[in-house]
Coordinates of C-alpha atoms in Angstrom, one line a residue:
X1 CA -6.0 -13.0 -50.2
X2 CA -3.2 -14.6 -49.7
X3 CA -3.0 -12.9 -46.0
X4 CA -6.9 -14.2 -44.9
X5 CA -6.1 -17.8 -46.2
X6 CA -3.4 -18.4 -44.4
X7 CA -4.4 -16.4 -41.2
X8 CA -7.4 -18.2 -41.6
X9 CA -6.1 -21.6 -41.7
X10 CA -3.8 -21.1 -38.8
X11 CA -6.7 -20.1 -36.6
X12 CA -8.8 -23.0 -37.0
X13 CA -6.0 -25.2 -36.6
X14 CA -5.0 -24.1 -33.2
X15 CA -8.8 -23.8 -32.1
X16 CA -9.6 -27.2 -33.0
X17 CA -13.2 -26.4 -32.3
X18 CA -15.5 -26.5 -35.1
X19 CA -18.4 -24.2 -33.0
X20 CA -15.6 -21.7 -33.2
X21 CA -14.8 -21.8 -36.9
X22 CA -17.4 -19.1 -37.5
X23 CA -16.4 -16.3 -35.1
X24 CA -12.7 -17.4 -36.1
X25 CA -13.2 -16.5 -39.8
X26 CA -15.2 -13.1 -38.7
X27 CA -12.0 -12.0 -36.7
X28 CA -10.1 -13.1 -39.5
X29 CA -11.5 -11.1 -41.8
X30 CA -11.9 -8.0 -39.6
X31 CA -7.8 -8.2 -38.9
X32 CA -7.2 -8.4 -42.8
X33 CA -9.4 -5.7 -43.6
X34 CA -8.4 -3.1 -41.0
X35 CA -4.9 -4.1 -39.8
X36 CA -3.5 -1.0 -41.5
X37 CA -5.9 1.3 -39.5
X38 CA -4.0 -0.3 -36.6
X39 CA -0.2 0.7 -37.7
X40 CA 0.3 -2.9 -38.5
X41 CA 2.2 -4.1 -41.8
X42 CA 0.6 -7.2 -43.7
X43 CA 3.8 -9.5 -42.2
X44 CA 2.4 -8.8 -38.8
X45 CA -0.6 -10.9 -39.0
X46 CA 0.7 -13.4 -41.2
X47 CA 0.5 -16.4 -38.6
X48 CA -1.4 -15.0 -36.1
X49 CA -2.7 -18.2 -33.8
X50 CA -6.3 -18.0 -32.1
X51 CA -5.5 -18.4 -28.2
X52 CA -8.6 -18.9 -26.8
X53 CA -12.6 -17.9 -28.5
X54 CA -15.6 -18.9 -27.4
X55 CA -19.4 -17.4 -27.3
X56 CA -21.1 -16.6 -24.0
X57 CA -24.6 -17.1 -23.3
X58 CA -25.8 -13.6 -24.2
X59 CA -24.3 -14.5 -27.5
X60 CA -21.2 -12.4 -27.6
X61 CA -18.0 -14.3 -28.8
X62 CA -14.5 -13.3 -27.7
X63 CA -11.5 -14.2 -29.5
X64 CA -7.8 -14.0 -28.2
X65 CA -5.5 -13.4 -31.4
X66 CA -1.5 -14.1 -30.3
X67 CA 0.9 -12.9 -32.3
X68 CA 4.1 -15.0 -33.4
X69 CA 7.3 -15.3 -35.1
X70 CA 8.2 -18.3 -37.1
X71 CA 5.2 -19.9 -35.3
X72 CA 6.7 -18.8 -31.6
X73 CA 4.3 -16.3 -29.8
X74 CA 5.5 -12.9 -28.8
X75 CA 5.1 -12.3 -24.9
X76 CA 1.7 -10.3 -23.9
X77 CA 1.0 -9.2 -28.3
X78 CA -2.7 -10.0 -27.8
X79 CA -5.5 -8.5 -29.7
X80 CA -8.7 -9.1 -28.1
X81 CA -11.8 -9.0 -30.8
X82 CA -15.1 -9.2 -29.1
X83 CA -18.4 -10.0 -31.5
X84 CA -21.8 -9.5 -31.5
X85 CA -24.4 -11.8 -32.2
X86 CA -25.2 -10.0 -34.9
X87 CA -21.7 -11.0 -36.4
X88 CA -20.8 -7.3 -36.2
X89 CA -17.6 -6.4 -34.7
X90 CA -18.1 -4.7 -31.3
X91 CA -14.7 -3.9 -30.1
X92 CA -10.8 -4.4 -30.6
X93 CA -8.4 -4.5 -28.3
X94 CA -4.5 -4.0 -29.9
X95 CA -1.1 -5.1 -28.2
X96 CA 0.6 -6.8 -31.2
X97 CA 3.8 -5.3 -32.4
X98 CA 3.8 -3.0 -35.6
X99 CA 6.9 -4.4 -38.1
X100 CA 7.4 -7.2 -36.1
X101 CA 10.2 -8.9 -38.4
X102 CA 12.5 -5.9 -38.6
X103 CA 12.6 -5.4 -34.2
X104 CA 14.2 -9.0 -34.0
X105 CA 17.6 -9.3 -32.8
X106 CA 17.9 -12.6 -31.2
X107 CA 16.4 -16.2 -32.5
X108 CA 19.2 -19.1 -31.4
X109 CA 19.3 -20.3 -28.0
X110 CA 22.5 -20.8 -26.4
X111 CA 21.7 -21.5 -23.2
X112 CA 19.3 -24.6 -21.9
X113 CA 16.3 -24.5 -20.3
X114 CA 17.9 -26.0 -16.9
X115 CA 20.6 -23.4 -17.2
X116 CA 17.6 -20.8 -17.4
X117 CA 15.9 -22.4 -14.6
X118 CA 19.5 -22.0 -12.6
X119 CA 19.7 -18.1 -13.5
X120 CA 16.2 -17.9 -11.8
X121 CA 17.2 -19.4 -8.6
X122 CA 20.5 -17.6 -8.2
X123 CA 18.3 -14.1 -9.5
X124 CA 16.2 -15.2 -6.0
X125 CA 19.5 -15.9 -4.1
X126 CA 19.2 -19.7 -4.3
X127 CA 20.8 -22.9 -5.2
X128 CA 18.9 -25.5 -6.6
X129 CA 19.1 -29.0 -8.9
X130 CA 17.0 -29.2 -11.7
X131 CA 15.6 -32.2 -13.1
X132 CA 12.6 -32.3 -16.4
X133 CA 9.6 -34.3 -15.4
X134 CA 8.1 -34.3 -18.5
X135 CA 7.3 -32.8 -22.3
X136 CA 4.0 -32.0 -24.0
X137 CA 5.1 -31.2 -27.3
X138 CA 2.0 -30.5 -28.8
X139 CA 1.8 -27.3 -26.4
X140 CA 5.9 -26.5 -27.0
X141 CA 6.2 -26.7 -23.1
X142 CA 8.7 -29.0 -21.0
X143 CA 8.4 -29.3 -17.2
X144 CA 11.1 -28.9 -14.6
X145 CA 10.9 -29.5 -10.9
X146 CA 13.3 -27.7 -9.0
X147 CA 12.5 -28.7 -5.2
X148 CA 14.5 -25.7 -3.6
X149 CA 12.9 -22.9 -5.3
X150 CA 9.5 -24.0 -6.3
X151 CA 6.7 -25.4 -4.9
X152 CA 5.3 -27.1 -8.2
X153 CA 6.4 -28.1 -11.8
X154 CA 8.0 -25.1 -13.4
X155 CA 6.4 -24.9 -17.0
X156 CA 8.7 -23.6 -20.0
X157 CA 8.4 -22.6 -23.7
X158 CA 10.0 -20.3 -25.9
X159 CA 8.2 -17.0 -26.8
X160 CA 9.6 -13.8 -27.9
X161 CA 9.6 -10.5 -26.0
X162 CA 10.6 -7.0 -26.5
X163 CA 13.4 -5.5 -24.4
X164 CA 12.9 -1.5 -23.1
X165 CA 14.1 -0.4 -26.8
X166 CA 11.5 -2.4 -28.5
X167 CA 14.0 -4.9 -29.7
X168 CA 12.3 -8.7 -29.8
X169 CA 15.2 -11.6 -28.2
X170 CA 14.3 -14.8 -28.2
X171 CA 13.3 -15.7 -24.5
X172 CA 12.5 -18.9 -22.3
X173 CA 8.8 -18.1 -20.8
X174 CA 8.6 -20.0 -17.5
X175 CA 7.0 -19.5 -14.2
X176 CA 7.6 -20.7 -10.4
X177 CA 5.4 -21.1 -8.0
X178 CA 8.0 -19.9 -4.7
X179 CA 9.1 -22.2 -2.1
X180 CA 10.2 -19.3 0.4
X181 CA 6.8 -17.2 0.1
X182 CA 3.7 -16.6 -1.6
X183 CA 5.0 -15.1 -4.9
X184 CA 4.1 -16.8 -8.2
X185 CA 7.0 -15.6 -10.8
X186 CA 6.4 -15.2 -14.2
X187 CA 9.6 -14.8 -16.2
X188 CA 11.4 -14.5 -18.9
X189 CA 14.8 -15.5 -19.7
X190 CA 17.2 -14.4 -22.8
X191 CA 18.0 -17.3 -24.5
X192 CA 20.9 -16.0 -26.0
X193 CA 22.8 -14.3 -22.9
X194 CA 20.8 -15.6 -20.0
X195 CA 20.0 -12.3 -18.8
X196 CA 16.2 -12.1 -17.5
X197 CA 14.3 -9.4 -19.9
X198 CA 10.9 -9.3 -17.4
X199 CA 9.5 -10.8 -14.9
X200 CA 6.0 -10.2 -13.3
X201 CA 3.8 -11.6 -9.9
X202 CA 0.8 -13.7 -10.7
X203 CA 0.1 -13.2 -6.8
X204 CA -1.7 -9.6 -6.1
X205 CA -0.8 -8.1 -2.6
X206 CA -4.0 -6.1 -1.3
X207 CA -4.1 -4.3 1.8
X208 CA -7.0 -2.9 2.1
X209 CA -6.5 0.2 3.5
X210 CA -7.1 2.4 1.4
X211 CA -10.6 3.3 2.1
X212 CA -11.3 5.4 5.1
X213 CA -14.6 5.8 4.3
X214 CA -17.4 4.8 7.3
X215 CA -20.7 2.6 6.2
X216 CA -24.0 4.2 7.2
X217 CA -25.2 1.6 9.5
X218 CA -23.5 -1.1 11.2
X219 CA -26.3 -2.7 12.9
X220 CA -27.4 -6.5 11.9
X221 CA -30.3 -6.7 9.5
X222 CA -32.7 -9.1 8.7
X223 CA -32.5 -8.2 4.8
X224 CA -29.5 -10.4 4.0
X225 CA -31.5 -13.0 5.6
X226 CA -34.7 -12.7 3.3
X227 CA -32.2 -12.5 0.1
X228 CA -30.3 -15.5 0.9
X229 CA -34.0 -17.3 1.2
X230 CA -35.0 -15.8 -2.1
X231 CA -31.8 -17.3 -4.1
X232 CA -32.8 -20.9 -2.6
X233 CA -35.8 -21.4 -5.3
X234 CA -34.3 -22.7 -8.3
X235 CA -31.4 -24.3 -6.2
X236 CA -30.0 -28.4 -6.7
X237 CA -31.1 -29.8 -3.1
X238 CA -27.6 -31.5 -2.1
X239 CA -28.8 -30.8 1.4
X240 CA -25.8 -28.6 2.5
X241 CA -26.4 -26.0 4.8
X242 CA -23.4 -23.3 6.4
X243 CA -23.4 -20.8 9.1
X244 CA -22.1 -18.1 7.8
X245 CA -22.5 -13.9 7.3
X246 CA -24.2 -14.0 3.7
X247 CA -23.8 -11.8 0.8
X248 CA -24.5 -9.0 0.6
X249 CA -23.5 -8.2 3.9
X250 CA -20.1 -7.0 3.4
X251 CA -18.8 -8.6 6.9
X252 CA -19.7 -9.2 10.5
X253 CA -20.4 -5.6 11.6
X254 CA -23.5 -6.2 9.4
X255 CA -25.3 -9.2 10.1
X256 CA -25.5 -11.9 12.6
X257 CA -24.3 -15.3 11.3
X258 CA -27.2 -17.3 9.4
X259 CA -27.6 -20.8 8.8
X260 CA -28.2 -21.3 5.1
X261 CA -29.8 -24.3 3.3
X262 CA -28.8 -25.6 -0.5
X263 CA -27.2 -21.6 -1.7
X264 CA -25.7 -23.7 -4.7
X265 CA -26.5 -22.2 -8.3
X266 CA -28.1 -24.8 -10.0
X267 CA -26.4 -23.9 -13.3
X268 CA -23.2 -22.7 -11.9
X269 CA -22.9 -25.8 -9.5
X270 CA -25.5 -28.0 -10.8
X271 CA -24.3 -30.8 -8.3
X272 CA -23.4 -28.7 -5.4
X273 CA -20.6 -27.7 -4.1
X274 CA -18.8 -30.8 -2.7
X275 CA -19.3 -32.6 -6.3
X276 CA -16.1 -33.4 -8.5
X277 CA -17.0 -36.2 -10.7
X278 CA -20.0 -34.5 -12.2
X279 CA -22.6 -37.7 -11.0
X280 CA -24.8 -37.4 -8.0
X281 CA -23.5 -37.6 -4.3
X282 CA -20.6 -35.5 -3.1
X283 CA -17.2 -36.4 -3.4
X284 CA -16.6 -34.5 0.2
X285 CA -17.9 -33.9 3.3
X286 CA -15.3 -31.0 3.7
X287 CA -15.0 -27.8 3.0
X288 CA -13.6 -28.8 -0.4
X289 CA -15.5 -29.2 -3.9
X290 CA -15.0 -28.2 -7.8
X291 CA -15.0 -24.5 -7.2
X292 CA -13.3 -24.0 -4.1
X293 CA -11.0 -26.2 -1.4
X294 CA -11.0 -24.1 1.4
X295 CA -8.4 -25.1 4.5
X296 CA -5.9 -23.7 7.1
X297 CA -2.5 -22.5 6.1
X298 CA -1.1 -21.8 9.5
X299 CA 2.1 -22.8 8.8
X300 CA 2.4 -21.4 5.4
X301 CA 2.9 -24.2 3.0
X302 CA 0.7 -23.5 0.8
X303 CA -0.9 -27.1 1.7
X304 CA -4.3 -28.5 3.3
X305 CA -2.8 -29.7 7.1
X306 CA -5.8 -32.2 6.6
X307 CA -7.8 -30.7 9.2
X308 CA -10.7 -28.7 7.5
X309 CA -14.3 -29.0 8.9
X310 CA -16.3 -31.6 8.4
X311 CA -20.2 -31.4 7.5
X312 CA -20.8 -35.4 7.8
X313 CA -23.0 -37.0 5.2
X314 CA -26.1 -34.6 5.8
X315 CA -23.3 -31.5 4.9
X316 CA -24.5 -29.7 8.1
X317 CA -21.6 -27.0 8.5
X318 CA -23.3 -25.3 11.3
X319 CA -20.4 -24.0 13.5
X320 CA -20.4 -20.7 15.4
X321 CA -18.3 -17.8 15.5
X322 CA -17.6 -16.0 18.4
X323 CA -16.3 -12.7 17.6
X324 CA -15.1 -12.0 21.1
X325 CA -12.7 -14.9 20.8
X326 CA -9.3 -14.8 19.3
X327 CA -9.4 -16.3 15.8
X328 CA -7.7 -19.2 16.8
X329 CA -10.7 -20.4 18.6
X330 CA -13.1 -20.2 15.7
X331 CA -10.9 -22.3 13.3
X332 CA -13.9 -24.0 11.8
X333 CA -16.3 -21.2 11.2
X334 CA -13.5 -18.9 9.6
X335 CA -13.2 -22.0 7.0
X336 CA -16.6 -22.4 6.5
X337 CA -17.2 -19.0 5.8
X338 CA -14.0 -18.4 3.3
X339 CA -15.7 -22.0 1.7
X340 CA -19.2 -20.4 1.3
X341 CA -18.0 -16.9 0.1
X342 CA -15.9 -18.4 -2.8
X343 CA -18.4 -20.5 -3.7
X344 CA -20.8 -17.8 -3.9
X345 CA -18.6 -15.7 -5.9
X346 CA -18.1 -19.0 -8.3
X347 CA -21.9 -18.9 -8.7
X348 CA -22.3 -15.5 -9.0
X349 CA -19.8 -14.5 -11.8
X350 CA -20.3 -17.7 -13.8
X351 CA -23.9 -16.4 -14.8
X352 CA -22.7 -12.9 -15.5
X353 CA -20.2 -14.8 -18.1
X354 CA -17.1 -16.0 -16.2
X355 CA -17.6 -19.5 -16.9
X356 CA -16.0 -22.9 -17.9
X357 CA -14.9 -21.4 -21.4
X358 CA -14.0 -18.0 -20.0
X359 CA -11.6 -19.8 -18.1
X360 CA -13.0 -19.9 -14.0
X361 CA -11.5 -22.1 -11.6
X362 CA -13.1 -25.5 -11.4
X363 CA -12.0 -28.7 -11.1
X364 CA -14.4 -30.6 -13.1
X365 CA -15.5 -28.6 -16.0
X366 CA -19.2 -29.8 -16.7
X367 CA -19.1 -28.4 -20.3
X368 CA -16.0 -29.9 -21.5
X369 CA -14.5 -26.2 -22.6
X370 CA -11.9 -24.6 -20.9
X371 CA -9.6 -26.2 -18.8
X372 CA -10.6 -28.2 -15.6
X373 CA -9.1 -29.0 -12.1
X374 CA -8.1 -25.4 -11.0
X375 CA -10.2 -24.7 -8.2
X376 CA -9.2 -21.8 -6.0
X377 CA -7.2 -23.1 -2.8
X378 CA -8.4 -20.4 -0.5
X379 CA -6.0 -20.4 2.6
X380 CA -7.7 -19.2 5.9
X381 CA -5.2 -17.4 8.6
X382 CA -2.2 -18.0 6.3
X383 CA 1.2 -17.4 8.1
X384 CA 3.4 -15.8 5.7
X385 CA 2.4 -12.4 7.7
X386 CA -0.6 -10.0 9.1
X387 CA -2.7 -7.3 7.9
X388 CA -3.0 -8.5 3.9
X389 CA -5.1 -10.7 1.4
X390 CA -3.6 -11.9 -1.4
X391 CA -4.9 -14.2 -4.9
X392 CA -2.4 -15.8 -7.4
X393 CA -3.9 -16.5 -10.7
X394 CA -1.9 -18.6 -13.0
X395 CA -3.4 -19.4 -16.5
X396 CA -6.4 -21.7 -16.9
X397 CA -5.8 -25.2 -15.5
X398 CA -3.9 -23.9 -12.8
X399 CA -5.1 -23.6 -9.3
X400 CA -5.8 -19.9 -8.3
X401 CA -4.4 -19.5 -5.1
X402 CA -6.7 -17.1 -2.2
X403 CA -4.4 -16.0 0.9
X404 CA -6.6 -14.8 3.9
X405 CA -4.6 -13.2 6.8
X406 CA -5.0 -12.2 10.4
X407 CA -5.1 -8.1 11.0
X408 CA -4.2 -6.4 14.3
X409 CA -7.0 -5.6 15.9
X410 CA -5.4 -1.5 16.1
X411 CA -4.8 -0.4 18.9
X412 CA -3.9 3.5 19.9
X413 CA -2.9 6.8 20.9
X414 CA -5.1 8.7 18.5
X415 CA -8.8 8.8 16.9
X416 CA -10.4 11.0 14.5
X417 CA -14.2 11.4 16.4
X418 CA -15.9 12.9 13.3
X419 CA -16.7 14.1 10.4
X420 CA -18.0 9.9 10.2
X421 CA -16.8 9.9 6.9
X422 CA -13.0 9.8 7.9
X423 CA -13.6 8.6 11.9
X424 CA -11.5 5.9 12.8
X425 CA -9.0 5.0 15.4
X426 CA -5.3 5.8 13.8
X427 CA -3.3 2.5 14.9
X428 CA -0.2 3.8 13.6
X429 CA 1.8 7.4 15.0
X430 CA 4.9 8.9 16.3
X431 CA 5.4 9.8 19.7
X432 CA 7.4 12.3 21.0
X433 CA 9.9 12.0 23.6
X434 CA 9.6 15.6 25.0
X435 CA 6.5 16.5 27.1
X436 CA 4.2 14.4 28.5
X437 CA 2.9 11.2 26.8
X438 CA -0.7 10.1 25.5
X439 CA -2.0 8.2 28.6
X440 CA -5.7 6.9 29.0
X441 CA -7.1 10.4 29.6
X442 CA -8.8 11.5 26.9
X443 CA -7.5 14.9 25.3
X444 CA -10.1 16.2 22.7
X445 CA -10.7 18.6 20.8
X446 CA -11.3 20.4 17.1
X447 CA -8.4 20.5 14.9
X448 CA -7.3 24.0 13.7
X449 CA -4.2 24.9 11.7
X450 CA -1.4 26.8 12.9
X451 CA -1.0 29.8 11.2
X452 CA 2.8 31.6 12.4
X453 CA 1.8 34.7 9.8
X454 CA 5.1 33.9 8.0
X455 CA 5.8 32.3 3.9
X456 CA 5.5 29.3 5.7
X457 CA 3.0 29.7 8.2
X458 CA 1.6 26.4 8.5
X459 CA 5.3 25.1 9.9
X460 CA 4.4 26.9 13.5
X461 CA 8.5 27.9 13.5
X462 CA 7.3 31.5 15.3
X463 CA 4.6 32.6 18.0
X464 CA 0.9 31.8 16.1
X465 CA -1.3 34.7 15.3
X466 CA -4.2 32.7 15.5
X467 CA -4.3 32.0 18.9
X468 CA -8.2 33.1 19.4
X469 CA -9.1 29.5 17.2
X470 CA -6.3 27.3 18.9
X471 CA -7.3 27.8 22.4
X472 CA -8.8 24.8 23.8
X473 CA -8.1 22.9 20.6
X474 CA -5.6 20.9 19.1
X475 CA -2.9 22.7 16.5
X476 CA -1.7 20.6 13.6
X477 CA 1.5 21.5 12.3
X478 CA 3.7 20.4 9.4
X479 CA 7.2 19.5 9.9
X480 CA 9.2 21.7 8.6
X481 CA 12.4 24.0 9.3
X482 CA 12.9 23.9 13.1
X483 CA 12.7 21.9 15.8
X484 CA 9.4 19.7 16.6
X485 CA 10.0 20.7 20.2
X486 CA 9.8 25.0 19.1
X487 CA 6.7 23.6 17.1
X488 CA 4.8 22.2 20.0
X489 CA 5.9 25.2 22.4
X490 CA 4.5 27.6 20.1
X491 CA 1.1 26.1 19.9
X492 CA 1.0 25.7 23.5
X493 CA 1.9 29.2 24.0
X494 CA -1.2 30.0 21.6
X495 CA -3.4 28.1 24.2
X496 CA -3.6 24.2 22.4
X497 CA -4.6 21.2 24.4
X498 CA -2.5 19.0 21.9
X499 CA 0.1 18.9 18.8
X500 CA -0.2 17.4 15.7
X501 CA 2.9 17.3 13.6
X502 CA 2.4 16.1 9.8
X503 CA 4.8 14.4 7.9
X504 CA 5.6 15.9 4.8
X505 CA 7.1 14.4 1.2
X506 CA 10.8 14.7 0.1
X507 CA 12.7 14.9 3.3
X508 CA 15.4 12.6 2.6
X509 CA 13.9 11.2 -0.1
X510 CA 10.6 10.4 2.2
X511 CA 6.9 10.0 0.8
X512 CA 5.6 11.6 3.6
X513 CA 4.1 8.4 5.2
X514 CA 6.8 7.4 7.3
X515 CA 6.9 7.8 11.3
X516 CA 9.4 9.2 13.4
X517 CA 10.0 9.9 17.0
X518 CA 9.5 13.5 17.9
X519 CA 12.8 14.2 19.6
X520 CA 14.0 17.9 21.0
X521 CA 18.0 19.0 21.3
X522 CA 19.9 18.9 24.1
X523 CA 18.7 21.6 26.6
X524 CA 15.8 22.7 25.1
X525 CA 12.7 24.4 27.4
X526 CA 10.4 21.2 28.1
X527 CA 6.6 21.6 27.1
X528 CA 3.5 20.5 29.2
X529 CA 1.2 19.2 26.3
X530 CA 1.3 16.1 24.1
X531 CA 2.4 16.2 20.4
X532 CA 2.1 13.0 17.9
X533 CA 3.5 12.7 14.4
X534 CA 0.8 11.2 11.7
X535 CA 1.4 10.1 8.6
X536 CA 0.8 12.7 5.5
X537 CA -2.0 10.6 4.0
X538 CA -3.8 11.0 7.5
X539 CA -3.1 14.7 7.7
X540 CA -4.1 14.9 4.1
X541 CA -7.4 13.4 4.9
X542 CA -8.1 16.1 8.2
X543 CA -7.4 19.2 6.3
X544 CA -9.4 18.5 3.1
X545 CA -12.0 18.4 5.5
X546 CA -11.0 21.6 7.5
X547 CA -10.5 23.1 3.9
X548 CA -14.3 22.3 2.7
X549 CA -15.4 24.3 6.2
X550 CA -16.3 20.6 8.0
X551 CA -15.0 20.9 11.8
X552 CA -12.7 18.2 12.5
X553 CA -12.7 16.3 16.1
X554 CA -10.4 14.6 17.6
X555 CA -9.1 12.7 20.6
X556 CA -5.2 12.2 22.1
X557 CA -6.0 8.8 24.6
X558 CA -4.3 5.6 24.8
X559 CA -7.0 2.6 23.7
X560 CA -6.8 -0.6 23.9
X561 CA -8.3 -2.9 20.8
X562 CA -11.9 -3.7 21.2
X563 CA -12.5 -7.0 21.3
X564 CA -9.5 -9.5 20.4
X565 CA -6.3 -8.8 19.5
X566 CA -6.8 -9.9 16.0
X567 CA -9.4 -10.0 13.4
X568 CA -9.8 -13.0 10.7
X569 CA -10.3 -11.9 7.2
X570 CA -11.9 -14.9 6.5
X571 CA -14.9 -13.4 7.2
X572 CA -14.9 -10.3 5.3
X573 CA -16.8 -11.2 2.4
X574 CA -16.1 -7.5 0.3
X575 CA -12.1 -8.4 0.7
X576 CA -12.3 -12.1 -0.5
X577 CA -15.1 -10.8 -3.4
X578 CA -11.9 -8.4 -4.1
X579 CA -9.4 -11.1 -4.5
X580 CA -11.4 -13.5 -6.4
X581 CA -11.9 -10.3 -8.5
X582 CA -8.2 -10.4 -9.2
X583 CA -8.5 -13.8 -10.6
X584 CA -11.5 -13.0 -13.2
X585 CA -9.9 -9.3 -14.6
X586 CA -6.3 -11.4 -14.6
X587 CA -7.9 -14.6 -17.1
X588 CA -10.1 -12.2 -19.0
X589 CA -8.3 -9.4 -19.8
X590 CA -5.8 -11.4 -22.4
X591 CA -7.7 -14.2 -22.1
X592 CA -7.3 -17.7 -19.9
X593 CA -3.8 -18.0 -20.7
X594 CA -2.2 -15.1 -20.9
X595 CA -2.5 -13.5 -17.0
X596 CA 0.3 -11.3 -16.8
X597 CA -1.6 -8.1 -18.2
X598 CA -1.9 -6.4 -14.9
X599 CA 2.0 -7.3 -13.6
X600 CA 3.5 -6.9 -10.5
X601 CA 6.7 -5.9 -10.8
X602 CA 10.3 -6.2 -9.4
X603 CA 11.2 -2.5 -10.7
X604 CA 14.6 -2.4 -8.6
X605 CA 15.1 -6.3 -8.8
X606 CA 15.0 -7.1 -5.1
X607 CA 13.4 -10.2 -5.6
X608 CA 10.6 -8.8 -4.2
X609 CA 7.2 -7.5 -5.2
X610 CA 7.3 -3.6 -6.2
X611 CA 3.5 -2.4 -7.2
X612 CA 2.0 0.5 -7.6
X613 CA -2.1 1.1 -8.3
X614 CA -3.3 -0.2 -11.4
X615 CA -6.5 -0.8 -13.2
X616 CA -6.9 -4.6 -11.8
X617 CA -7.4 -2.8 -8.3
X618 CA -10.8 -1.0 -9.6
X619 CA -12.0 -4.0 -11.1
X620 CA -11.0 -6.1 -8.1
X621 CA -13.6 -3.4 -6.2
X622 CA -15.8 -3.7 -8.2
X623 CA -16.7 -6.9 -7.8
X624 CA -16.4 -6.6 -4.4
X625 CA -18.8 -3.2 -4.8
X626 CA -21.4 -5.3 -6.5
X627 CA -21.8 -8.2 -4.6
X628 CA -22.4 -6.2 -1.2
X629 CA -25.1 -4.1 -2.8
X630 CA -28.1 -3.9 -1.0
X631 CA -31.8 -2.0 -1.6
X632 CA -31.5 1.6 -0.9
X633 CA -27.9 1.8 -1.7
X634 CA -26.8 4.3 -4.3
X635 CA -23.9 5.9 -6.2
X636 CA -23.8 8.9 -3.2
X637 CA -23.4 6.1 -0.4
X638 CA -20.0 5.7 1.5
X639 CA -18.8 1.9 0.6
X640 CA -15.5 0.7 1.8
X641 CA -13.4 -2.2 1.4
X642 CA -12.3 -4.1 4.0
X643 CA -13.5 -2.2 7.0
X644 CA -14.4 -5.1 9.0
X645 CA -10.6 -6.3 9.0
X646 CA -8.9 -2.8 9.0
X647 CA -11.1 -1.7 12.3
X648 CA -9.2 1.3 12.4
X649 CA -12.1 2.7 10.0
X650 CA -14.6 0.9 11.2

């Protein structure tokens, strides 16, 4: 009973919300009764605190417990307990460390917070002055400024963290919103040695070119207009109107711009999208309000230049998007669509449980729950690169940051014509310095896998034995143990019109995603047909269709972009929804104050984000899928993401 009493006392003090006492008590009883089944010792739960607790509108309560050692939290040692409205525990997610006390190896701080920040600056090859801004003794956080390193203040607090061997070290836990780029690093520095034990990036980078599927219909549909109109029946009438590509349309590929009126949801945004003070009347007539501030960031300084479109006192944001023009001529409409889409996603997710208590993004939390002053800063035409999109998720109370880039509208020399599931222009290929170049005259045919009759038949290093199939078509040949020009000559002699050379993994440590200029040795006999190299992933899609007995038709032809040279992600609702989804899952998984459960690591310590796929990508994709569902859709339909900006897959 001693465990239960001390734990309950700690929880009630930490929670500080009388309405949550009962669910906290239920969580304590569950943990006290089941810790052994979870592989924990009694001492492992003695000083557990409630980091966050709330009950959603369905009556389900969520309690996020954090393990501590001598009152100091252990980084990412989180237990999530969900309790039904009948008081029964529904699920338990456990990341507590067993036999915690025996694993603690350092408890003293031999370096200061300032020294820890300077160590981090040196790690990022930066020199900076460091000064104290303020301290919050109740939270145990001290805030510093390091203007050469970070855009904003750097919070520093003590935690414990396990190293690779499971040993626990006392660390300084700090976060740095990098001045030189969009990274937002969460970092742990050993307080005894100054070694950086771990770091992960709160900014998630998404290329959105992983889907090669095509939508069933690219035409404009009136059902988007009807859908939007139906949403207006129970909305606060602040009079605002926006010319946008309305959900569930994914992008301009699926609908024309529509002027929608009063789209704010009366529950999620009761005073409209431009309120921040909780009283009638808009505080802003630009693309800024309680949930979102949308602005240009062409200078890549993560701040507004003060040029947001103004709807006037009537809040009329009626700006046309001319799709034939470059994005820089459509600046106002881009910001309006980005503002609309983020607000729609705020309202949509609010009604599904991502509300103020759950740690959503709002300036004014009308309920008084959660931390305020953290609207999404949505940056259009971000100047930090191209062909990308990002979302940075600090803990509740820190602004989410969405960065939407311009994308290259691809030109290219090679396209897949059919089947539809993989059709599209391949923007990146490797060219050959032998044979005729690919020009504007098309060379089309069905792809046939080379067979030279040897153990490595697809490498085409010997005369091809399937010339009857290859004649008049396109040969596809693997990179391998002979010269590229020899492979091409063998295909030519078999009657091929052109040759695809597929890169493979494992050559010089490569993944097969590298592209080469195909060369020929001096004195090699010339060839009369063109050859191109494709990435392994592109070849794999072609070969998979062929293996399924589906003909693949391709064209070798130099093609210019269809439309402007660049496309703006601020019009791609699917990409925006995906990025917003990162903000949701980061704040819900470990609780609003623990947004490092889906980390981006710096595995090779080169100072940049290196990350493979993780579950958060699937969660973010799901957000894009459910917000763009339309009548008649079913699970068998191809549902791409980023089809507008990644025009090679359109």
